[in-house]
Tab-separated table of C-alpha atoms in Angstrom:
chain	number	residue	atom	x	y	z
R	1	UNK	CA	62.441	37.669	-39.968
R	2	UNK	CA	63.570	36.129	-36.809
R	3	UNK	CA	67.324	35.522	-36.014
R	4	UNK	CA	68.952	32.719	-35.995
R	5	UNK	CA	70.234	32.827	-32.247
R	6	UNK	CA	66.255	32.465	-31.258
R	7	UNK	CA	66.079	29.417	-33.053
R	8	UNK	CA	68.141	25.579	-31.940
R	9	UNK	CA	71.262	27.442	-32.683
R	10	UNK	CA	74.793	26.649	-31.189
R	11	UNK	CA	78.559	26.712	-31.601
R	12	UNK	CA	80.608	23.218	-31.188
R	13	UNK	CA	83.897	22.476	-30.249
R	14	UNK	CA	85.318	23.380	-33.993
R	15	UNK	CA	84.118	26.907	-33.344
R	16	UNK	CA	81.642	25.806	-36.454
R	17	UNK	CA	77.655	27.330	-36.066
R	18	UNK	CA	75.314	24.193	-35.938
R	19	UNK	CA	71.732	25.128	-36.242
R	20	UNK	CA	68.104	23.494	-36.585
R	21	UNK	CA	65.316	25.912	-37.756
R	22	UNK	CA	62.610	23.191	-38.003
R	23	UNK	CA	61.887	20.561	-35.912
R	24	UNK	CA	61.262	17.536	-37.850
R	25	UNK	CA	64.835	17.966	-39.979
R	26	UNK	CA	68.434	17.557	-38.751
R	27	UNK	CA	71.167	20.175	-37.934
R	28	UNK	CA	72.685	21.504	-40.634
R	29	UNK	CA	76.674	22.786	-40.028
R	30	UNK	CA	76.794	27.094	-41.492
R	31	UNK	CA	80.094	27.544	-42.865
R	32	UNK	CA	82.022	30.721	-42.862
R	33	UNK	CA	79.571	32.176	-40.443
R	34	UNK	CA	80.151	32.992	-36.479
R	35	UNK	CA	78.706	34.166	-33.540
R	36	UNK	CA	79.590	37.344	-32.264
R	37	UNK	CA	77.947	40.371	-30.383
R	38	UNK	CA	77.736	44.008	-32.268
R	39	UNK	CA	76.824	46.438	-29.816
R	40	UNK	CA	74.089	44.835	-27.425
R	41	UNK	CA	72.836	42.397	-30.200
R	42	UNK	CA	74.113	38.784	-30.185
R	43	UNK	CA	73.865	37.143	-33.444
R	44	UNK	CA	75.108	34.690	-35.608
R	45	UNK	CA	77.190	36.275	-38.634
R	46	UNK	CA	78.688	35.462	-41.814
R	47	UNK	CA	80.980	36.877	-44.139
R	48	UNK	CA	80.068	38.166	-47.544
R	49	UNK	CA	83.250	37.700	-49.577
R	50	UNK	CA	86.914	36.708	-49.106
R	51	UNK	CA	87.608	40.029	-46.834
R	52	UNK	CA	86.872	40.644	-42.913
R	53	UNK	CA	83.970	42.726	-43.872
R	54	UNK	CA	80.917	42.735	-44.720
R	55	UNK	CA	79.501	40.326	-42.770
R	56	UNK	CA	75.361	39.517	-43.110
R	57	UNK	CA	73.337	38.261	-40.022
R	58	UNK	CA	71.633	35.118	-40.624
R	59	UNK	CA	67.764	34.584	-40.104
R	60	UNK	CA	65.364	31.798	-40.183
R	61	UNK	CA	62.090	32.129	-41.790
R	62	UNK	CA	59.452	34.608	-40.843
R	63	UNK	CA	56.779	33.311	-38.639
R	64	UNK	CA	54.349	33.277	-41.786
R	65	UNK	CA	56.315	31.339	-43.955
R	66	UNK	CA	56.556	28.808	-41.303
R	67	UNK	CA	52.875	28.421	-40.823
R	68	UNK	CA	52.042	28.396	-44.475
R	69	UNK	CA	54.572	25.526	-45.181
R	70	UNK	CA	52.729	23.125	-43.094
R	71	UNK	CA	49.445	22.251	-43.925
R	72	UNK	CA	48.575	20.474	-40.372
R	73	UNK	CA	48.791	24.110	-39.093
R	74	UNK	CA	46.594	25.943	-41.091
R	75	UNK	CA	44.138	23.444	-40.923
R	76	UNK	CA	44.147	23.702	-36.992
R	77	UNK	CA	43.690	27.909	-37.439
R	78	UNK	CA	41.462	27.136	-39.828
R	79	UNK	CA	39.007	25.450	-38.322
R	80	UNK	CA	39.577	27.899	-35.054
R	81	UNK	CA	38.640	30.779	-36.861
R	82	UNK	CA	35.459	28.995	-38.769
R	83	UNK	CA	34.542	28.472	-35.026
R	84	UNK	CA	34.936	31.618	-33.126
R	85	UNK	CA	33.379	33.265	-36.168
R	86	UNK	CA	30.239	30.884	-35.506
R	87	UNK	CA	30.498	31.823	-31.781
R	88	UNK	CA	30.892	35.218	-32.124
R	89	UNK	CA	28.782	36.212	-35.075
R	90	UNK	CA	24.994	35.513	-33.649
R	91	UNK	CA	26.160	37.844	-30.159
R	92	UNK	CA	27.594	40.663	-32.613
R	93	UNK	CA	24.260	40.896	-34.621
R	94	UNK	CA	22.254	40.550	-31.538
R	95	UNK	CA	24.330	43.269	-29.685
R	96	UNK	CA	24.523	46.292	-32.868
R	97	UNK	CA	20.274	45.160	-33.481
R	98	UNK	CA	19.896	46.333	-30.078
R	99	UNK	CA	21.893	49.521	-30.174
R	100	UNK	CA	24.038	48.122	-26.804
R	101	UNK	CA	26.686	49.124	-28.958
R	102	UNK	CA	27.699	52.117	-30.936
């Protein structure tokens, strides 16, 4: 999971947390959550429940889940895998045929 601070995350002048985890959609306002720093990690917090504490740390989606939700992308790996496989294979079978490598 990635956090939320590495993504288009900011505060605005209402102290409100405005963030944009993909590209193509709009900002979207978190309420009840915050930015603060807990030891050396700065993150972007929010509040589980009426009380002060606990809070939860917010996160976007993992780098996977990203790829796999748009199809453009895995096409594009697609087809460069399907391509350095065809590069790669012929030099691999010619290289363990001639015992170069053990």
């Amino acid at each position: 999971m990635i956090p939320l601070t590495k993504f288009n995350t900011r505060v605005n002048g209402s102290g409100q947390v405005v963030t944009q985890v993909k590209r193509s959609s709009a900002a979207e306002v978190l309420e009840h959550s915050f930015q603060a720093r807990m030891g050396e990690h700065q993150g972007i917090y929010e509040r589980i429940g009426p009380s002060r504490f606990p809070v939860e740390e917010g996160y976007g989606p993992a780098t996977t889940q990203m790829m796999y939700s748009n199809d453009e992308i895995i096409d594009e790996i697609s087809a460069k895998v399907s391509e350095t496989f065809d590069k790669r294979i012929d030099q691999d079978i010619l290289v363990l045929l001639n015992g170069w490598r053990r």
